[in-house]
PDB file of C-alpha atoms in Angstrom:
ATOM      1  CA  UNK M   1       0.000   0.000   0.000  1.00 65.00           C
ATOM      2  CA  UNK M   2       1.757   3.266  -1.273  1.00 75.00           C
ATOM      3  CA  UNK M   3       1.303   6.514   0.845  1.00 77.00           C
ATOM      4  CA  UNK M   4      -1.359   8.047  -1.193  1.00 81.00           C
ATOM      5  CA  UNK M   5      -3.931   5.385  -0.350  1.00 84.00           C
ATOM      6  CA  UNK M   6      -2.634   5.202   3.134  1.00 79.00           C
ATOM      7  CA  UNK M   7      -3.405   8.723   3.426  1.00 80.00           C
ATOM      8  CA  UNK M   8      -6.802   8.384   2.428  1.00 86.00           C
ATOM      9  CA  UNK M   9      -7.284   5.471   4.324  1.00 83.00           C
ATOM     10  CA  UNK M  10      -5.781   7.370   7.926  1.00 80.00           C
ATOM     11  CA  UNK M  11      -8.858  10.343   6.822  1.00 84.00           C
ATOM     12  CA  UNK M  12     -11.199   8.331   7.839  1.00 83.00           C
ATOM     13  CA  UNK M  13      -9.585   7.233  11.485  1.00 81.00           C
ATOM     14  CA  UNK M  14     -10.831   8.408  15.049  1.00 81.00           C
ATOM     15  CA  UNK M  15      -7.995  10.835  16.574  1.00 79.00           C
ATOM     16  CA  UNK M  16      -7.613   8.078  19.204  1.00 79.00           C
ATOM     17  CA  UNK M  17      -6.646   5.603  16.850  1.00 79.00           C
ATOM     18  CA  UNK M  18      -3.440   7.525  15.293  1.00 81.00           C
ATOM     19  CA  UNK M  19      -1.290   7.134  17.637  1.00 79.00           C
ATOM     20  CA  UNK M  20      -1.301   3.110  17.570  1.00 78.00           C
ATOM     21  CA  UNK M  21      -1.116   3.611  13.818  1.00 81.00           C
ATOM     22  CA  UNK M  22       1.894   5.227  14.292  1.00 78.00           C
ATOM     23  CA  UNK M  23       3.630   2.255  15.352  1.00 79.00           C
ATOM     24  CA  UNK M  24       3.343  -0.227  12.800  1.00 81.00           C
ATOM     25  CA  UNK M  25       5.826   1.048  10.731  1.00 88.00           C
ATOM     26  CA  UNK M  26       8.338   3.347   9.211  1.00 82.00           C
ATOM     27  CA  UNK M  27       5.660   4.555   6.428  1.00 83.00           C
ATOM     28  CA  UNK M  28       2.591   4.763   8.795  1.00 76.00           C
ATOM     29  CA  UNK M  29       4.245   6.640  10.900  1.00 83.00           C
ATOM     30  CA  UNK M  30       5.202   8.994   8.171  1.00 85.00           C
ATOM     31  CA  UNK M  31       1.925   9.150   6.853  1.00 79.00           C
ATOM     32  CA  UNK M  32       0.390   9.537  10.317  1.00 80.00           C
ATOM     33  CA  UNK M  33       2.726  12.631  10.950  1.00 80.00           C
ATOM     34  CA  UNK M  34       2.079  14.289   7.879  1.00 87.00           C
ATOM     35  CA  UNK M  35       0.747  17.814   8.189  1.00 90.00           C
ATOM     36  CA  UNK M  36      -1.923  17.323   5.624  1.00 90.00           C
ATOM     37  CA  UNK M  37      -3.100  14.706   7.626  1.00 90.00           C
ATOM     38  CA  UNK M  38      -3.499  16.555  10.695  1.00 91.00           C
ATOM     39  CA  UNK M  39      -4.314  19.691   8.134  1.00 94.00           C
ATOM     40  CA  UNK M  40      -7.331  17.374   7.403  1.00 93.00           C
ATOM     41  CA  UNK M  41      -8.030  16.869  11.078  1.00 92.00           C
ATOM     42  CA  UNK M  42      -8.048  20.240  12.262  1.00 95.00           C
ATOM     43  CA  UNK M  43     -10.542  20.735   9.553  1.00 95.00           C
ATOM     44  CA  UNK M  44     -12.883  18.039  10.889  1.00 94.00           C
ATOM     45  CA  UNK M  45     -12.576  19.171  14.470  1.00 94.00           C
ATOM     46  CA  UNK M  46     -12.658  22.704  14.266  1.00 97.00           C
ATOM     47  CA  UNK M  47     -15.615  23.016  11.733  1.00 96.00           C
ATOM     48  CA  UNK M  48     -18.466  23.298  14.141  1.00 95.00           C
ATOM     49  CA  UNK M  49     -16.408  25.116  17.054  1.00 97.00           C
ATOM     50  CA  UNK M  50     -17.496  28.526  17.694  1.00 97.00           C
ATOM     51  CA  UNK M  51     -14.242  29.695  18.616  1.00 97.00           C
ATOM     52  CA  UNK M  52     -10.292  28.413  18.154  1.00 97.00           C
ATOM     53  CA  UNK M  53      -7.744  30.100  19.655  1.00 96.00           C
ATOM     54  CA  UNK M  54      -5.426  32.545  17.262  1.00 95.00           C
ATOM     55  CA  UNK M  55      -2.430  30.971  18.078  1.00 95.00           C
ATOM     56  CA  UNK M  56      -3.764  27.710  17.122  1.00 97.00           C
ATOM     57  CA  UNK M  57      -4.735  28.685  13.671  1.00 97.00           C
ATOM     58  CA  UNK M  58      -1.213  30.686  13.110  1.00 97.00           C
ATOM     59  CA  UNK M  59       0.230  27.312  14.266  1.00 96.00           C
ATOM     60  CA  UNK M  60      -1.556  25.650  11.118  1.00 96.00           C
ATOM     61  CA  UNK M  61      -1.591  27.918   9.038  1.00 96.00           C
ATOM     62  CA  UNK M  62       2.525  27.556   9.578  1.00 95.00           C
ATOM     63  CA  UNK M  63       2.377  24.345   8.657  1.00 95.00           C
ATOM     64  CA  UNK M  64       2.438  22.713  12.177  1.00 94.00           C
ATOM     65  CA  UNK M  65      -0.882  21.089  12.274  1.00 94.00           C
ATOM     66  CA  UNK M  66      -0.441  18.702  14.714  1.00 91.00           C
ATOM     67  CA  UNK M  67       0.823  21.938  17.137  1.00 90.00           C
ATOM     68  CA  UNK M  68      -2.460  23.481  15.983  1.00 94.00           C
ATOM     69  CA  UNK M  69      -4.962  21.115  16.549  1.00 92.00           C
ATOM     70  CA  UNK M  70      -3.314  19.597  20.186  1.00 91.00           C
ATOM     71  CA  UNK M  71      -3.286  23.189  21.134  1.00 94.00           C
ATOM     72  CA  UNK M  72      -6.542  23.959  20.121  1.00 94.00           C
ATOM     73  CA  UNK M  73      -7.456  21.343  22.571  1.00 93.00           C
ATOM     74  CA  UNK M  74      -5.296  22.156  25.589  1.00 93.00           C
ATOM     75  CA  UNK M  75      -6.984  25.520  25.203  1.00 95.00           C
ATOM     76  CA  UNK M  76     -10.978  24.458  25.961  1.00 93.00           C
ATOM     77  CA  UNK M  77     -10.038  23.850  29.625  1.00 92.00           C
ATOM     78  CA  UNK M  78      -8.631  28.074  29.718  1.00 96.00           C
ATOM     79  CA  UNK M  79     -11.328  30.064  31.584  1.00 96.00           C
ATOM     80  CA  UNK M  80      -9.594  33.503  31.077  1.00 96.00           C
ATOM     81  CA  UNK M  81     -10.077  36.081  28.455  1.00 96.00           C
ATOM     82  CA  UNK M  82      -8.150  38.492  26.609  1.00 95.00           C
ATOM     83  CA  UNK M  83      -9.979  41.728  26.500  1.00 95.00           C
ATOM     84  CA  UNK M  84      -9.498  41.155  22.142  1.00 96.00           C
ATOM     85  CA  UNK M  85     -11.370  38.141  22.774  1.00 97.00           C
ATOM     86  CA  UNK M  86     -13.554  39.559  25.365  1.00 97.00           C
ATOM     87  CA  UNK M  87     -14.602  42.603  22.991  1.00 97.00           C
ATOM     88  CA  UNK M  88     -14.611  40.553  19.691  1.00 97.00           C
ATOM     89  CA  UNK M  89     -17.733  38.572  20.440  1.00 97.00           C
ATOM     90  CA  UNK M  90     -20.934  39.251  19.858  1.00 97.00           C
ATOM     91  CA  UNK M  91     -22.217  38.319  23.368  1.00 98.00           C
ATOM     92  CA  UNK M  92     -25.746  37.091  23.907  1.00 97.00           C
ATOM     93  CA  UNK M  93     -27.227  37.797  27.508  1.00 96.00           C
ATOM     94  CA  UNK M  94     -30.497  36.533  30.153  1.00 97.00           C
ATOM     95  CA  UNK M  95     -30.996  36.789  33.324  1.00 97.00           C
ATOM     96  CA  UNK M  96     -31.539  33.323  35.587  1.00 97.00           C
ATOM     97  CA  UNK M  97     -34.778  32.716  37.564  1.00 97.00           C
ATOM     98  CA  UNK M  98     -32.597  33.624  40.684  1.00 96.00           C
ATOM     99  CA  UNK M  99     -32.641  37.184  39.513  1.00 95.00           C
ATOM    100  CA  UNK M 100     -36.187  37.420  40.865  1.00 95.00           C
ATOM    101  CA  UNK M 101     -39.358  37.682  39.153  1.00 95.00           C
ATOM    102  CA  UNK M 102     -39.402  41.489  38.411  1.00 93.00           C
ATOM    103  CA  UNK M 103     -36.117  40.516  36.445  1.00 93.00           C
ATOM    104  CA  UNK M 104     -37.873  37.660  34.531  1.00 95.00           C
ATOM    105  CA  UNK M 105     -40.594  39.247  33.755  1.00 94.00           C
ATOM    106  CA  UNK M 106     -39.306  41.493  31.718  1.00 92.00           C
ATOM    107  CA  UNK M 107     -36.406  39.662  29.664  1.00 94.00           C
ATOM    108  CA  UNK M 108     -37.912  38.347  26.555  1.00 94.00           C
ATOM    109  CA  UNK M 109     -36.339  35.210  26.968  1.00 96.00           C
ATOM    110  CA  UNK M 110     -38.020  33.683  29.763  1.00 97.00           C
ATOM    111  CA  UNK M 111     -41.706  34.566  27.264  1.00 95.00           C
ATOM    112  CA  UNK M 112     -39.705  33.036  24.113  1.00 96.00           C
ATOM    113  CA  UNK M 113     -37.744  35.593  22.804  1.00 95.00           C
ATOM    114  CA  UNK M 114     -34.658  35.719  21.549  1.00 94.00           C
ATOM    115  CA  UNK M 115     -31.669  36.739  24.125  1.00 95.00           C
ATOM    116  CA  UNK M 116     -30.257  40.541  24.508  1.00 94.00           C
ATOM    117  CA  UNK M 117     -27.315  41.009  22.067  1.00 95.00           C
ATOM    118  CA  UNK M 118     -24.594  42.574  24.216  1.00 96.00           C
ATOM    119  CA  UNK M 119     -21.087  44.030  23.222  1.00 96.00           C
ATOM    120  CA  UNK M 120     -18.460  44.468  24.681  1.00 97.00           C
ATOM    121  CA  UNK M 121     -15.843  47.667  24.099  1.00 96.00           C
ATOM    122  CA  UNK M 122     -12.606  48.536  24.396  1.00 95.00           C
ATOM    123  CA  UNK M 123     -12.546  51.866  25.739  1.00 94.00           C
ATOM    124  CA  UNK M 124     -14.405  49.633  28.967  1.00 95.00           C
ATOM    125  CA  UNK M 125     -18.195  50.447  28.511  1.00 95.00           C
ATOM    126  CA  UNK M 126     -20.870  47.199  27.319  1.00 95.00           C
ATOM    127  CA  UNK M 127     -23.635  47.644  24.439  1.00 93.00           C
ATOM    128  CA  UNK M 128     -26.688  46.081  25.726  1.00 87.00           C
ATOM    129  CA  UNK M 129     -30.444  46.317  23.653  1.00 78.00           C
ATOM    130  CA  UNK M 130     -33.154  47.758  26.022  1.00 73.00           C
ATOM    131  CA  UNK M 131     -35.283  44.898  28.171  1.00 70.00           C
ATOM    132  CA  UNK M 132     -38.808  46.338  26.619  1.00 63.00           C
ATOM    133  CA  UNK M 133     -39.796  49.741  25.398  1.00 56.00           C
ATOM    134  CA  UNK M 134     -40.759  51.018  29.114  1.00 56.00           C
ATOM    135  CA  UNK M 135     -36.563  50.322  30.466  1.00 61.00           C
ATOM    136  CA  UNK M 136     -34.582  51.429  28.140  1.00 63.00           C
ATOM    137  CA  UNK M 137     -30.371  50.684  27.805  1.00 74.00           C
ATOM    138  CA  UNK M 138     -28.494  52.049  30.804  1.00 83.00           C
ATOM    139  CA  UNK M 139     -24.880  52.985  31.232  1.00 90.00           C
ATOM    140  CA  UNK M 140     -22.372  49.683  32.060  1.00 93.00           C
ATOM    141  CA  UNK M 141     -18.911  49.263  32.099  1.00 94.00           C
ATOM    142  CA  UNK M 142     -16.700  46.228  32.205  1.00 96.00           C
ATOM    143  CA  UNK M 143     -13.475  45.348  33.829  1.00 94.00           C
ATOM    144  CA  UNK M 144     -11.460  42.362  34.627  1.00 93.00           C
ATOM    145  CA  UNK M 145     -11.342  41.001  38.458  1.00 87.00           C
ATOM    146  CA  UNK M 146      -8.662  38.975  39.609  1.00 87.00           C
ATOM    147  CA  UNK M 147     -10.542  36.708  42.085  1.00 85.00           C
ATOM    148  CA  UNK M 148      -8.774  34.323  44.376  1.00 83.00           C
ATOM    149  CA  UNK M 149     -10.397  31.003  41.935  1.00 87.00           C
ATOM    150  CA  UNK M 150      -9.486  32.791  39.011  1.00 90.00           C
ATOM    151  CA  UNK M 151     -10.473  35.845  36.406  1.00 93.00           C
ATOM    152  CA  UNK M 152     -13.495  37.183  36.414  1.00 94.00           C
ATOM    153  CA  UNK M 153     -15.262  40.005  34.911  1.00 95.00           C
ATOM    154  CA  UNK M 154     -17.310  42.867  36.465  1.00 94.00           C
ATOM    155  CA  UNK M 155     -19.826  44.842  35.520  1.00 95.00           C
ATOM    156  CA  UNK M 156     -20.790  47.937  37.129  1.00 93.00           C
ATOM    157  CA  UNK M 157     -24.365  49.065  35.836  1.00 92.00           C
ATOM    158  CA  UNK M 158     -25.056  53.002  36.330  1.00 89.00           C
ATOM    159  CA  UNK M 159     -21.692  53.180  38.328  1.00 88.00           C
ATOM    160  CA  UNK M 160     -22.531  50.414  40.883  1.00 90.00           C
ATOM    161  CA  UNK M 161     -21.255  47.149  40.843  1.00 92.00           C
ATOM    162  CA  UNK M 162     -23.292  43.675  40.483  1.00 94.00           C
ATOM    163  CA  UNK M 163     -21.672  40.408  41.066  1.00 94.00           C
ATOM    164  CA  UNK M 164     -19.008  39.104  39.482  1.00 94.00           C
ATOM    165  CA  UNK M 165     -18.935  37.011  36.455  1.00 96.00           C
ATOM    166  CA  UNK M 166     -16.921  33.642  36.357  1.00 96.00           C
ATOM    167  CA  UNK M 167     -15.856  32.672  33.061  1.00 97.00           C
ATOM    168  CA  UNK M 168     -16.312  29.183  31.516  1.00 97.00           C
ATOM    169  CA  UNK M 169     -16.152  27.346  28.226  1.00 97.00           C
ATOM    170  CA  UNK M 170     -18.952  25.230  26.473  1.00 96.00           C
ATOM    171  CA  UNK M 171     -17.097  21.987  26.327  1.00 93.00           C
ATOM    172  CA  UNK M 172     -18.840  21.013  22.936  1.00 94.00           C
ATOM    173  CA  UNK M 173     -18.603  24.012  21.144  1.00 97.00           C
ATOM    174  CA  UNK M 174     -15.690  25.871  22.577  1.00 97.00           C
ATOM    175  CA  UNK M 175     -17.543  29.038  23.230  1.00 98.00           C
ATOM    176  CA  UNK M 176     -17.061  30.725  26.570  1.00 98.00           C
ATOM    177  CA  UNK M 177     -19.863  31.926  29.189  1.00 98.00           C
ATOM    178  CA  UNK M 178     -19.907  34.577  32.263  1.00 98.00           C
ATOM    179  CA  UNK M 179     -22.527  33.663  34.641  1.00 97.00           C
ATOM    180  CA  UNK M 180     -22.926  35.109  38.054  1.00 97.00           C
ATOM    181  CA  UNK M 181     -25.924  34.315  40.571  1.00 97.00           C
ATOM    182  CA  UNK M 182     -28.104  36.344  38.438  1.00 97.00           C
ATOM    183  CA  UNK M 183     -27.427  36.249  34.873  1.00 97.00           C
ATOM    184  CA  UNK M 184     -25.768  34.201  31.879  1.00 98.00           C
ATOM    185  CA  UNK M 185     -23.931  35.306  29.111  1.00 98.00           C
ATOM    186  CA  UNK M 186     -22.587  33.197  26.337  1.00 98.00           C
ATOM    187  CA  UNK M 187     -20.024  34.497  23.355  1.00 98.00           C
ATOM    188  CA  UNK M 188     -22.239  32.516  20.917  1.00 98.00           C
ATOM    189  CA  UNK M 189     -26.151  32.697  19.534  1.00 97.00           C
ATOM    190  CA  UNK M 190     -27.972  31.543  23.056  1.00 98.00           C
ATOM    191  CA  UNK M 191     -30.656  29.085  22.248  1.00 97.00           C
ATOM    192  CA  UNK M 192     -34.029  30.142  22.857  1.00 97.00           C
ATOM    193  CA  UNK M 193     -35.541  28.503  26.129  1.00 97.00           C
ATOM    194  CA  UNK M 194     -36.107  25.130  25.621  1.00 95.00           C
ATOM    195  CA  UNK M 195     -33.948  24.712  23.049  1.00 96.00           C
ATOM    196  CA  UNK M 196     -30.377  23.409  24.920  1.00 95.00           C
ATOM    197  CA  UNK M 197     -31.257  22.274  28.237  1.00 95.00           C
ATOM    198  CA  UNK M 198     -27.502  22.147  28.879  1.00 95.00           C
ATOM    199  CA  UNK M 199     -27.761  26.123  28.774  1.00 97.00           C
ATOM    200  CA  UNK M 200     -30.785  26.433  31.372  1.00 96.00           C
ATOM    201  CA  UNK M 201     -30.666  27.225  34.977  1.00 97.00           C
ATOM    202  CA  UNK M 202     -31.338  23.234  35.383  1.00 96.00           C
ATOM    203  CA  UNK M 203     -28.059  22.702  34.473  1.00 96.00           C
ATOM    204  CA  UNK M 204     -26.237  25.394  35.176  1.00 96.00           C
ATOM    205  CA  UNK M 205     -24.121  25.183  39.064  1.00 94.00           C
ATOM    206  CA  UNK M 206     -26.057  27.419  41.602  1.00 94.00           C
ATOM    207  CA  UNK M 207     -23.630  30.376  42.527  1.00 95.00           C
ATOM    208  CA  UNK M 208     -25.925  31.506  45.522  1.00 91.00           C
ATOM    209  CA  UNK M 209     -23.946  30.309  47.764  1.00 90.00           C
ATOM    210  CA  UNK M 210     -20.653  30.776  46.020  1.00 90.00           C
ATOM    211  CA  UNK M 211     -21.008  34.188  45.844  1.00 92.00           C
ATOM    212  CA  UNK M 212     -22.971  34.940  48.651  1.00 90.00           C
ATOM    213  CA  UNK M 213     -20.728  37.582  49.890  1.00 88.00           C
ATOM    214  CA  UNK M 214     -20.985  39.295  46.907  1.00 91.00           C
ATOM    215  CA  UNK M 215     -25.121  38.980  46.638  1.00 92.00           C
ATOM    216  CA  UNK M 216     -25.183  40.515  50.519  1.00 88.00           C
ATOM    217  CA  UNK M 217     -22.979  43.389  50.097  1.00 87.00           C
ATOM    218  CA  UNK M 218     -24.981  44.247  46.949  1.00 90.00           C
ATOM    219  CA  UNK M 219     -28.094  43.957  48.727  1.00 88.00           C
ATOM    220  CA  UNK M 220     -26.782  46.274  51.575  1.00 85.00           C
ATOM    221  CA  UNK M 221     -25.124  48.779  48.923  1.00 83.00           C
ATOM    222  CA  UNK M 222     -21.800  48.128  49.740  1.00 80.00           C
ATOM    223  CA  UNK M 223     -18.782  47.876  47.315  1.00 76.00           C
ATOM    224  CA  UNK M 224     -18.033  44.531  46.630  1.00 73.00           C
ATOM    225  CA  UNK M 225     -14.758  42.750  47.118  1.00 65.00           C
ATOM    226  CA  UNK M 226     -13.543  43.677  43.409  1.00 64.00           C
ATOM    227  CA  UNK M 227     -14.205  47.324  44.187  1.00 65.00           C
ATOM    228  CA  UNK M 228     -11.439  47.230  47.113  1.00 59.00           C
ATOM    229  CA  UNK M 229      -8.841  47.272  44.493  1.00 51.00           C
ATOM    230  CA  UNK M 230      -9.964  50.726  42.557  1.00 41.00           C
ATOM    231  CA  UNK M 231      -9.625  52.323  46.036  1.00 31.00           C
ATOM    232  CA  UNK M 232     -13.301  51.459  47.678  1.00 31.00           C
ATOM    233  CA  UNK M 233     -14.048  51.018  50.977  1.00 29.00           C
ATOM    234  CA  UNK M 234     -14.826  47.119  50.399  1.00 30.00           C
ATOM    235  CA  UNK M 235     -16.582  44.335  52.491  1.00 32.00           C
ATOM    236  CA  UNK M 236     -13.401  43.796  54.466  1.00 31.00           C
ATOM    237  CA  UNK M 237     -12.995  47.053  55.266  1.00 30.00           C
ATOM    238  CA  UNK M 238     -12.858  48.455  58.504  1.00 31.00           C
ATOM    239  CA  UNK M 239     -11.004  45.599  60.097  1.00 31.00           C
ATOM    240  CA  UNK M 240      -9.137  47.889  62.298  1.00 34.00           C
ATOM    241  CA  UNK M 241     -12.543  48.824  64.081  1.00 33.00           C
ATOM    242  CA  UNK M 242     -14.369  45.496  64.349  1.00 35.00           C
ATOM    243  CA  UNK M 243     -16.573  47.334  67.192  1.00 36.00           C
ATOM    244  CA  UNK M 244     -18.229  48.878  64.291  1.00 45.00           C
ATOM    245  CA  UNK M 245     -18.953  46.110  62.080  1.00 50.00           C
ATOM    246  CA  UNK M 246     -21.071  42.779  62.395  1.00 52.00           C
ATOM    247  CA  UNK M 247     -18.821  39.813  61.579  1.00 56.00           C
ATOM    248  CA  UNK M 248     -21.140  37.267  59.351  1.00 61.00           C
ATOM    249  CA  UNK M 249     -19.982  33.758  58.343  1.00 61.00           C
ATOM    250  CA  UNK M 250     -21.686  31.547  55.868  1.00 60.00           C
ATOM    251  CA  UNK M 251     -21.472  28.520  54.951  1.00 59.00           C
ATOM    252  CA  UNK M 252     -18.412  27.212  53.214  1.00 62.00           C
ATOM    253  CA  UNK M 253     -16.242  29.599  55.351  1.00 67.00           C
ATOM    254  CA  UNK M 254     -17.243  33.040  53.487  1.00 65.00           C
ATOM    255  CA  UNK M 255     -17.119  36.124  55.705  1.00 66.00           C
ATOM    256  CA  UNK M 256     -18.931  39.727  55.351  1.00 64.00           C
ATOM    257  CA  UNK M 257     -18.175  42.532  57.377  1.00 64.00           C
ATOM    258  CA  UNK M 258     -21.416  44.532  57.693  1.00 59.00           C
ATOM    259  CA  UNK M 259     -21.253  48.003  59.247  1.00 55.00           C
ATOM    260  CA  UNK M 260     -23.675  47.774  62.355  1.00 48.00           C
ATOM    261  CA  UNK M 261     -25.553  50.577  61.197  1.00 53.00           C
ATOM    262  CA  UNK M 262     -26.088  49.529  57.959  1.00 53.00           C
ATOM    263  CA  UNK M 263     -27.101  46.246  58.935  1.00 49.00           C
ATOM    264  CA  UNK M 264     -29.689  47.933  61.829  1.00 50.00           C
ATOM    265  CA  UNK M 265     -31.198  49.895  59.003  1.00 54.00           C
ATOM    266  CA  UNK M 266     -31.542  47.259  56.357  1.00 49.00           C
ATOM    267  CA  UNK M 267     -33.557  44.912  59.339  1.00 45.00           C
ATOM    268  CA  UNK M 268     -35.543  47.854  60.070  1.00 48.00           C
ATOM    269  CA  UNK M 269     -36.060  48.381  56.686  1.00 47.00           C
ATOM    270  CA  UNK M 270     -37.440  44.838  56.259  1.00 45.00           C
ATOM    271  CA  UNK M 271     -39.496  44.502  59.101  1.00 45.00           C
ATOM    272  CA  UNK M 272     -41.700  47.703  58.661  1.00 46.00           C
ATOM    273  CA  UNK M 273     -40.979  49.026  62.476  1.00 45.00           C
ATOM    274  CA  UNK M 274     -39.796  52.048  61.793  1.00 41.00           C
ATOM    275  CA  UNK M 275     -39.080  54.162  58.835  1.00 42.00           C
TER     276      UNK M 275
END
């Protein structure tokens, strides 16, 4: 068998099965190293991904296809982003049912409607379509947050910021997603609901608890962690004066410093005794 018809014959093998392929001889394992073999397999792979990283293609397009296509791989577990990559999608957004009704009511997904188109620039500001005709766009920006588990983005939406977003990948499509307690973003058309149940809250991991912290300094108007960094006060701030500050742990170790008085005023608040 000459190496044309091996060639055409290793098309037509699973990427698993190369490798013992390789070892049969001196002219399989030619064939199986060619580039236009793996030329051919980055083809196949890569053909339904959404997205494949830049240095992967320059890699092929160099002639080192076999670079290209392992790195292509190695790259779907990477949940950071570039703010190129970041700003180069067009970004499709809903809120989760854990945003509260108000919030559901009014994103034409959850009646459905297609997801908000959302974009996001360089100069640091987002793009985002109106939820209806009655609330129309308002002012966000974005910037990166360098969590302790890894980067994240934040929003801040008319100046005040919301709870972080933790990046991940779509293992089948190679897209990436920000999600937060709230809301879901992907960098890829979002199916419409009931469309991908691997996209809906179902299946998506419940950050309530995760980012906890987060959801009750929010709730008590406080900067959140990320702000601490651009000079805000912060939830841990104040630690020099823990007289003035309620301590709360949660579950899973998380800790909030709460100024007492904003804490007083937020239970008063809630239970209607005074005004």
């Amino acid at each position: 068998m000459n190496s044309d018809i091996l060639f055409c014959v290793f098309k037509f093998l699973d990427l698993k099965d190369v490798p013992n392929c390789l070892r049969v001889c001196k002219l399989w394992r030619e064939v199986g190293n060619s580039s236009a073999l793996w030329d051919h397999f980055c083809e196949i792979e890569w053909k339904d991904k959404v997205f494949v990283p830049e240095f992967a293609k320059k890699e092929r397009v160099s002639g080192r296809t076999k670079n290209a296509l392992k790195y292509s791989f190695e790259d779907v577990n990477r949940c950071t982003l570039t703010a190129e990559e970041l700003c180069s999608f067009d970004w499709n957004f809903r809120f989760k049912q854990s945003a509260g009704a108000h919030w559901v009511s009014i994103d034409p997904y959850w009646s459905g409607g297609d997801p908000l188109d959302v974009k996001f620039l360089r100069d640091g500001t987002v793009l985002r379509k109106a939820m209806n005709s009655m609330i129309g766009p308002v002012p966000m920006t974005w910037s990166f947050f360098a969590h302790p588990s890894g980067q994240r983005v934040l929003l801040r939406i008319n100046g005040r910021s919301v709870p972080s977003y933790i990046i991940g990948r779509h293992k089948a499509n190679w897209g990436f997603t920000l999600q937060s307690c709230w809301a879901f973003y992907t960098s890829f058309p979002m199916p419409k609901l009931g469309q991908c149940p691997e996209l809906e809250d179902s299946a998506l991991p419940d950050l309530s608890l995760t980012q906890q912290p987060e959801i009750i300094a929010y709730n008590f108007d406080l900067p959140l962690v990320a702000d601490q960094g651009a000079g805000g006060a912060g939830i841990g701030a104040g630690v020099q004066q823990q007289q003035q500050y309620f301590q709360l742990t949660f579950a899973g170790g998380q800790v909030v410093n709460v100024p007492i008085q904003v804490f007083f005023d937020q239970q008063l608040d809630e239970d209607g005794n005074e005004e």
